[in-house]
mmCIF file of C-alpha atoms in Angstrom:
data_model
loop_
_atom_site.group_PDB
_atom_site.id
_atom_site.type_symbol
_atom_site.label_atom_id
_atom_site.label_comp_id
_atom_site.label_asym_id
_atom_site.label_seq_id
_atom_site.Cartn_x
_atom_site.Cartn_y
_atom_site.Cartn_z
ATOM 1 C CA UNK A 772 110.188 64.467 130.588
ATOM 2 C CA UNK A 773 111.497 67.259 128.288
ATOM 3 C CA UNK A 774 114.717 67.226 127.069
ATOM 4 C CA UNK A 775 116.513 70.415 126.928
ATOM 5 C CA UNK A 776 119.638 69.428 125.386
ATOM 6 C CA UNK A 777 121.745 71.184 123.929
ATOM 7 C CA UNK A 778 119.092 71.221 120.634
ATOM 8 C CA UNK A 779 118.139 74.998 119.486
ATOM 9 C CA UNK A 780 115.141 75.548 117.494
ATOM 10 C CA UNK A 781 115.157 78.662 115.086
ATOM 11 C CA UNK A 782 113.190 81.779 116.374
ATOM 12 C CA UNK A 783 110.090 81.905 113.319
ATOM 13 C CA UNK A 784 110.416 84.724 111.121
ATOM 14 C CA UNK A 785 108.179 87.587 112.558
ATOM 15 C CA UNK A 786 105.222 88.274 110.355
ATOM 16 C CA UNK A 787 103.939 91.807 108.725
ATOM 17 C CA UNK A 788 101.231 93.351 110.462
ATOM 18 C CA UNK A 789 98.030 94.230 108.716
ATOM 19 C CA UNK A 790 97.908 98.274 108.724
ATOM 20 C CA UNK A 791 97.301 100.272 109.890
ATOM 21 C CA UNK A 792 99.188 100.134 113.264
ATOM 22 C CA UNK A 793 97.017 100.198 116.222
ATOM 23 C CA UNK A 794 99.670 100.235 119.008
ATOM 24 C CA UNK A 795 102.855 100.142 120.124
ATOM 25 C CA UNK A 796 104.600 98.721 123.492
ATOM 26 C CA UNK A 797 107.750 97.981 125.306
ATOM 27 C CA UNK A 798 107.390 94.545 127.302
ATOM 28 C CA UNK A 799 110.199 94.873 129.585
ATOM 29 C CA UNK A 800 111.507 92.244 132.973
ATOM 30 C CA UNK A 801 109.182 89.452 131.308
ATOM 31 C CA UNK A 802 109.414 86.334 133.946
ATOM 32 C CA UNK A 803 107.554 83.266 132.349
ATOM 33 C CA UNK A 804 106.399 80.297 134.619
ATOM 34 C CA UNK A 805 104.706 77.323 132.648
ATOM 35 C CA UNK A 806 103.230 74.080 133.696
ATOM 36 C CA UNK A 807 101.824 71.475 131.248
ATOM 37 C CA UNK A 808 98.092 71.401 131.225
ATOM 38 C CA UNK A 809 96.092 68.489 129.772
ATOM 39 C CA UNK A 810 94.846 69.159 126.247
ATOM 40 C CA UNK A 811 91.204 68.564 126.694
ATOM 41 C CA UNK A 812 90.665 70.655 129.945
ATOM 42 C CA UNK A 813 92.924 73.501 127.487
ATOM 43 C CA UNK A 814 89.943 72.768 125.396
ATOM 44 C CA UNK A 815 87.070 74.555 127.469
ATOM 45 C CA UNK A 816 88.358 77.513 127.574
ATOM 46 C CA UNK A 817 89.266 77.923 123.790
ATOM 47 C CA UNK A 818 87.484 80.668 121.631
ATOM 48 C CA UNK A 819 85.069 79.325 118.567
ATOM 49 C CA UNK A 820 87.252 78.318 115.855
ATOM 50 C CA UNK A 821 90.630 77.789 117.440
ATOM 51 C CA UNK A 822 91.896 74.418 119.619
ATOM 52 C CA UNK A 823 94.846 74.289 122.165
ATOM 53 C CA UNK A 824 98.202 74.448 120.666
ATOM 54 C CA UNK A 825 99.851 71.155 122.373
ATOM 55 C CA UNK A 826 103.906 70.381 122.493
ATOM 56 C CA UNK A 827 105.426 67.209 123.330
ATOM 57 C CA UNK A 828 101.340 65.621 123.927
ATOM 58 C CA UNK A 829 100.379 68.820 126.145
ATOM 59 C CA UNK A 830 99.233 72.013 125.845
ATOM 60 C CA UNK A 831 100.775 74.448 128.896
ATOM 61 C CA UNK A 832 99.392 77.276 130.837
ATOM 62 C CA UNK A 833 101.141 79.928 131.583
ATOM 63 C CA UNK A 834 101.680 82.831 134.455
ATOM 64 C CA UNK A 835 103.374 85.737 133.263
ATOM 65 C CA UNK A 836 104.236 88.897 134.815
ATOM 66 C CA UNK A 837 106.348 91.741 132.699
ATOM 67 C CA UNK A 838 106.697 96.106 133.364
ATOM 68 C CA UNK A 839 104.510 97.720 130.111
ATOM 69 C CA UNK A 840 106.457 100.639 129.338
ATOM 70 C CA UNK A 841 106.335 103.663 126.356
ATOM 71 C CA UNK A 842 102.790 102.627 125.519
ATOM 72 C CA UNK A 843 101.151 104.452 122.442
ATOM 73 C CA UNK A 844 98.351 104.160 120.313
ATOM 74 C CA UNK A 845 99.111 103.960 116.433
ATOM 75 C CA UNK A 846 103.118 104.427 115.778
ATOM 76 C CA UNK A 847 103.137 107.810 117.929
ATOM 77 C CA UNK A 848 104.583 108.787 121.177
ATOM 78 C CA UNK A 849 104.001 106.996 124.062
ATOM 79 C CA UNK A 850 100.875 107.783 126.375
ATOM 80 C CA UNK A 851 102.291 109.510 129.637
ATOM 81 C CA UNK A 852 101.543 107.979 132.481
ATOM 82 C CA UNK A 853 98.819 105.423 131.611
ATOM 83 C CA UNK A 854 101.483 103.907 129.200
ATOM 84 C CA UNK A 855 103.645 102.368 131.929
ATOM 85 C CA UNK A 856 102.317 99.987 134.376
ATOM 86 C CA UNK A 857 103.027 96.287 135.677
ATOM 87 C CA UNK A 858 101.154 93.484 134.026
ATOM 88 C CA UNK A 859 100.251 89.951 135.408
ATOM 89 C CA UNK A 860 98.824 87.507 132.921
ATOM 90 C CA UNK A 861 97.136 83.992 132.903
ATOM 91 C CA UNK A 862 97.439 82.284 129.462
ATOM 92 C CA UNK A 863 96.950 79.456 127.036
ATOM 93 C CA UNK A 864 97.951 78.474 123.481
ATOM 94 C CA UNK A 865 95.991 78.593 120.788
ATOM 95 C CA UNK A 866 96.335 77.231 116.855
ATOM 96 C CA UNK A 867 93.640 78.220 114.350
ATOM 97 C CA UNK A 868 93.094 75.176 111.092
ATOM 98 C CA UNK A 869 95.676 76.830 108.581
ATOM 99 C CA UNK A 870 98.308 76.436 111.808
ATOM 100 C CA UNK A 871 97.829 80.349 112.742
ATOM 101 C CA UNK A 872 99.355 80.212 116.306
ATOM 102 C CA UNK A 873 98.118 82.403 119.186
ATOM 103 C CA UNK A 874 97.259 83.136 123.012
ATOM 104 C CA UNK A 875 94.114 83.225 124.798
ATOM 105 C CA UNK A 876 94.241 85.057 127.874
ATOM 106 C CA UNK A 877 92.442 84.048 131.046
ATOM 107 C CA UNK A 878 93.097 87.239 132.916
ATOM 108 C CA UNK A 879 94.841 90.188 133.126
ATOM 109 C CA UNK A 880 95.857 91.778 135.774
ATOM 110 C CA UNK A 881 96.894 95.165 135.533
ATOM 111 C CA UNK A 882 97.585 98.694 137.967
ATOM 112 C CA UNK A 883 95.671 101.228 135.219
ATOM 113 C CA UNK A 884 92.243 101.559 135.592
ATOM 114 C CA UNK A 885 91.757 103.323 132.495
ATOM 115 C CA UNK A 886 93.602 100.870 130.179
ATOM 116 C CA UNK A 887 91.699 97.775 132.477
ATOM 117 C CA UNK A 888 88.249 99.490 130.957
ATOM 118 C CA UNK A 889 89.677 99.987 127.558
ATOM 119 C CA UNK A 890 91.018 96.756 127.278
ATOM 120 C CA UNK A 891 87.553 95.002 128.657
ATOM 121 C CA UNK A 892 85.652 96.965 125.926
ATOM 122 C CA UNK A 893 87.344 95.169 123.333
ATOM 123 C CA UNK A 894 86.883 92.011 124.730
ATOM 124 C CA UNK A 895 90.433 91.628 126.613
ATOM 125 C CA UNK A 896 89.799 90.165 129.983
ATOM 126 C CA UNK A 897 92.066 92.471 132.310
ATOM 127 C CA UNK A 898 90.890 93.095 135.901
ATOM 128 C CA UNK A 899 92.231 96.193 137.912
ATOM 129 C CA UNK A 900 94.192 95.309 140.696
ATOM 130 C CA UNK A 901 97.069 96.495 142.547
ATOM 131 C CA UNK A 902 99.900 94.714 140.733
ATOM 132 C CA UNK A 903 103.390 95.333 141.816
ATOM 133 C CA UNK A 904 107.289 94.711 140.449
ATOM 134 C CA UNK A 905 110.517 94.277 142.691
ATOM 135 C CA UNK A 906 113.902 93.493 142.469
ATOM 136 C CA UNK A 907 116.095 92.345 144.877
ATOM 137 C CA UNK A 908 119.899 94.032 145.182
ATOM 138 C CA UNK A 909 120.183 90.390 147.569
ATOM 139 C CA UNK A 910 119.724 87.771 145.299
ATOM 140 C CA UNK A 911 119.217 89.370 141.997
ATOM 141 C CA UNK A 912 115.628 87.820 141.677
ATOM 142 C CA UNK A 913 112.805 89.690 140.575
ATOM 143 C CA UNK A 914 109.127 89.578 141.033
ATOM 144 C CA UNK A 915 105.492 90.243 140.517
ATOM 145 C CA UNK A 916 103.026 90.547 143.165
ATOM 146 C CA UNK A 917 98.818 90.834 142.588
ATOM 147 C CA UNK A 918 95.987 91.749 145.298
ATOM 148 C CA UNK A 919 92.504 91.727 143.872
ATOM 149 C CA UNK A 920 90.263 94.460 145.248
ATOM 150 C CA UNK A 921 87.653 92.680 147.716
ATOM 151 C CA UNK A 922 89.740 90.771 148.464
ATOM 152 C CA UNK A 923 90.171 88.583 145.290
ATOM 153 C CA UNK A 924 92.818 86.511 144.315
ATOM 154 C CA UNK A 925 96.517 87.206 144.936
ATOM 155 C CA UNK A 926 99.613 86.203 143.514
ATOM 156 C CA UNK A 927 103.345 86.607 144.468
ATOM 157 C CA UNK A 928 106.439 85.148 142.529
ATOM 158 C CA UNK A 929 110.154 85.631 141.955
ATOM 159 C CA UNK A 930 112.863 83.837 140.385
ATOM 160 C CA UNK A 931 116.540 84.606 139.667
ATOM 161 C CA UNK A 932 117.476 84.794 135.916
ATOM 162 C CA UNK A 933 120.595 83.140 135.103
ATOM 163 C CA UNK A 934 121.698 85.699 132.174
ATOM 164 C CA UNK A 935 124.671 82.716 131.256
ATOM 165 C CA UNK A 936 122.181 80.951 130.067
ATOM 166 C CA UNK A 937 120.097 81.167 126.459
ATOM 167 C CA UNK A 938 117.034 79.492 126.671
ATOM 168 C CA UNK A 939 116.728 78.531 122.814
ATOM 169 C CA UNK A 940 115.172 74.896 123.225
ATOM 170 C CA UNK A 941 111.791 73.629 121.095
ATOM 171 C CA UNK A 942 109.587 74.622 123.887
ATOM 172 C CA UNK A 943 111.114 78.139 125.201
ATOM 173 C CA UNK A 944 110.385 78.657 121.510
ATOM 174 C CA UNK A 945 107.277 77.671 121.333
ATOM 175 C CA UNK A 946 105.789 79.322 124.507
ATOM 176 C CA UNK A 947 107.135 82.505 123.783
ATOM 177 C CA UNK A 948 107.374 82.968 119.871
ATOM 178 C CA UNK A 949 103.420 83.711 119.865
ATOM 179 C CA UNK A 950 102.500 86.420 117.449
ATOM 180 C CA UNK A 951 98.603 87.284 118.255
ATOM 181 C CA UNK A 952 96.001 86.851 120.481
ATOM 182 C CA UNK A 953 92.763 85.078 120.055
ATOM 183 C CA UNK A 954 89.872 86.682 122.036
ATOM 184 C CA UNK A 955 86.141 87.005 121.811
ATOM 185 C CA UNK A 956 83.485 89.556 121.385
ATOM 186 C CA UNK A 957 80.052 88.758 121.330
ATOM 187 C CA UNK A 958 79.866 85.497 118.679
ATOM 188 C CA UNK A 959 82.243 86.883 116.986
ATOM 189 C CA UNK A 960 86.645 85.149 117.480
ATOM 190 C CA UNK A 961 88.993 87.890 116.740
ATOM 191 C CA UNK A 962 92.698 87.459 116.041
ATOM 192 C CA UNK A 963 95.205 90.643 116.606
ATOM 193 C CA UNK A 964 98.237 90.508 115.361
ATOM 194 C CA UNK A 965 101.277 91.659 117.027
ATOM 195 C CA UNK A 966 105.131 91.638 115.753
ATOM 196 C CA UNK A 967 108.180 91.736 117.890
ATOM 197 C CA UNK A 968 112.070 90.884 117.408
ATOM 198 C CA UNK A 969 112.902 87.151 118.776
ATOM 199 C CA UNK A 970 112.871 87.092 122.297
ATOM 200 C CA UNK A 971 116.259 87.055 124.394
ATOM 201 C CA UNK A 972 115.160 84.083 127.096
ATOM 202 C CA UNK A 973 117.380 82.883 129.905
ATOM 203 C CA UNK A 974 116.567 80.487 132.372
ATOM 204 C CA UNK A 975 115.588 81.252 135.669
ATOM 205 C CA UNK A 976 115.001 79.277 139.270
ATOM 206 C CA UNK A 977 111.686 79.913 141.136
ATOM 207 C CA UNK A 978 112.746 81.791 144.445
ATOM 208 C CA UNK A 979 108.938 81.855 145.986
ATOM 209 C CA UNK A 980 105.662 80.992 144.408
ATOM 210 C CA UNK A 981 102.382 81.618 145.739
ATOM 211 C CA UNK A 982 99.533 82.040 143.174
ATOM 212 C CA UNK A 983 95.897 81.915 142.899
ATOM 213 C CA UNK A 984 95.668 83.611 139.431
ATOM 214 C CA UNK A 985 95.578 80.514 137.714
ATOM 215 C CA UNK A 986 93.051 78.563 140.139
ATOM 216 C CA UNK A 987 91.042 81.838 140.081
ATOM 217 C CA UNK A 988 90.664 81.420 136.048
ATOM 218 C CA UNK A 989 89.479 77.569 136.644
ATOM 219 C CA UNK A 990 92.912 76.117 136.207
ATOM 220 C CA UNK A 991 94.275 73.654 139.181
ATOM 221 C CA UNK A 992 97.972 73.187 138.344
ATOM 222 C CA UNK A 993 100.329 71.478 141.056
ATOM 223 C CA UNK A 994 104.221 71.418 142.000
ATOM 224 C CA UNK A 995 106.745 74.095 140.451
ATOM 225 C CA UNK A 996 106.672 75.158 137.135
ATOM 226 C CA UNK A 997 108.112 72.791 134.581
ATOM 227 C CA UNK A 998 109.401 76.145 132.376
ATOM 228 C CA UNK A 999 110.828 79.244 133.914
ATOM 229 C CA UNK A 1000 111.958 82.253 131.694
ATOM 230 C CA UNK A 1001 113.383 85.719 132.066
ATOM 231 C CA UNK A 1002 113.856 88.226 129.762
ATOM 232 C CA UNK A 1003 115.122 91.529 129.654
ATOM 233 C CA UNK A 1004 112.106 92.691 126.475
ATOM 234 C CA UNK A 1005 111.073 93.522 123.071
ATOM 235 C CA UNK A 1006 109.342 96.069 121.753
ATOM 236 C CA UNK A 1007 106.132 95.403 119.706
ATOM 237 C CA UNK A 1008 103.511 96.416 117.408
ATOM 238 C CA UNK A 1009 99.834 95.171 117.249
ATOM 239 C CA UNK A 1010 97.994 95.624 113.869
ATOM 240 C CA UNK A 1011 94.305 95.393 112.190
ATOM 241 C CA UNK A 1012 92.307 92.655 114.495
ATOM 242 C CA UNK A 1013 90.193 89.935 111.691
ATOM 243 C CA UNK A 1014 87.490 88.076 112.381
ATOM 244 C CA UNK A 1015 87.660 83.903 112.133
ATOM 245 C CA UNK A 1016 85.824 83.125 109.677
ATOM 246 C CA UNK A 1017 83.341 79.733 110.185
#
């Protein structure tokens, strides 16, 4: 069991980014569902050079749907129209040896074509699909629906944020204070760095749930969520990908 009481872990101090700037986003309606995931299935799925990132003996997979909004390339203006779009992710943690935390992304579902093709060039695994947001005037939830062309996977969850609540616990922190992603292109483990103000995280109660994102990426989780977030956003920056060295 994890305790969520009343203990508040510090948000980590965001780090610098390697110039030059390479792009900058607004994440915006960010609804996190979690569920722990044993370490050594994490493990298969982990890019050369960098092992699961595990809290309280697990590590945790994630599904996370957010709106993209105002995105630019560099520290300019925003890209009309293929800057804002609706973004479902699949996701794992990842810690390189010196304790460099990160994400690995299973998929990426997104409702751009162009930025799906970009993105796949450099070895970011997003897949074009129609990839919707709502919100409720009813209950106050909102959600995140998927449908896969040819008829691929599909995905469709909601929850209602309860914005009395901060989510500021160990784990809220740790699932969401991620600062890079680890991803792979050809032998080669690359690590881009991103930057973003701490998070404001509430919690939230699943209102419906039915996903095959994460059993589509070769991930069987079962029962609800054992983390659910909301957030209203942060803006962030990504800076100069390295390379892992062996």
């Amino acid at each position: 069991m994890i305790s969520h009481a009343n203990e508040l872990d510090p948000w980590p101090d965001a780090p610098q980014l390697p110039g030059p700037i390479i792009m900058d986003q607004r994440w915006t309606d960010a609804l996190f569902l979690h569920w722990r995931l044993p370490e050594a299935e994490a493990a298969h799925f982990m890019p050369p050079g960098v092992v699961p990132d595990v809290f309280d003996g697990s590590s945790w997979v994630g599904l996370i749907g957010f709106r993209m909004r105002k995105a630019g390339l560099g520290s300019g203006p925003a890209i009309p129209f293929f800057g804002d779009f609706n973004e479902i992710n699949v996701r794992l943690y990842s810690r390189e040896p010196d304790g460099t935390r990160g994400v690995v992304f299973l998929s990426l579902d997104a409702n751009r074509l162009a930025v799906v093709l970009a993105a796949r060039a450099a070895g970011i695994p997003y897949v074009w699909s129609r990839a919707g947001f709502r919100r409720s005037a009813i209950d106050d939830s909102i959600g995140f629906t998927v449908r896969r062309f040819r008829d691929g996977a599909r995905s469709d969850f909601g929850a209602v944020p309860d914005l009395d609540t901060v989510a500021a616990d160990p784990l809220s922190v740790h699932l969401t204070a991620r600062f890079g992603l680890h991803t792979t292109i050809g032998r080669r483990t690359l690590y881009v760095p991103n930057t973003h103000a701490a998070w404001p995280l509430h919690r939230a109660e699943v209102t419906r749930l039915n996903d095959e994102l994460i059993s589509a990426a070769g991930i069987n989780v079962s029962g609800p969520p054992d983390s659910v977030l909301f957030s209203p956003g942060v803006r962030t920056q990504f800076g100069r990908p390295r390379v892992l060295l062996p």
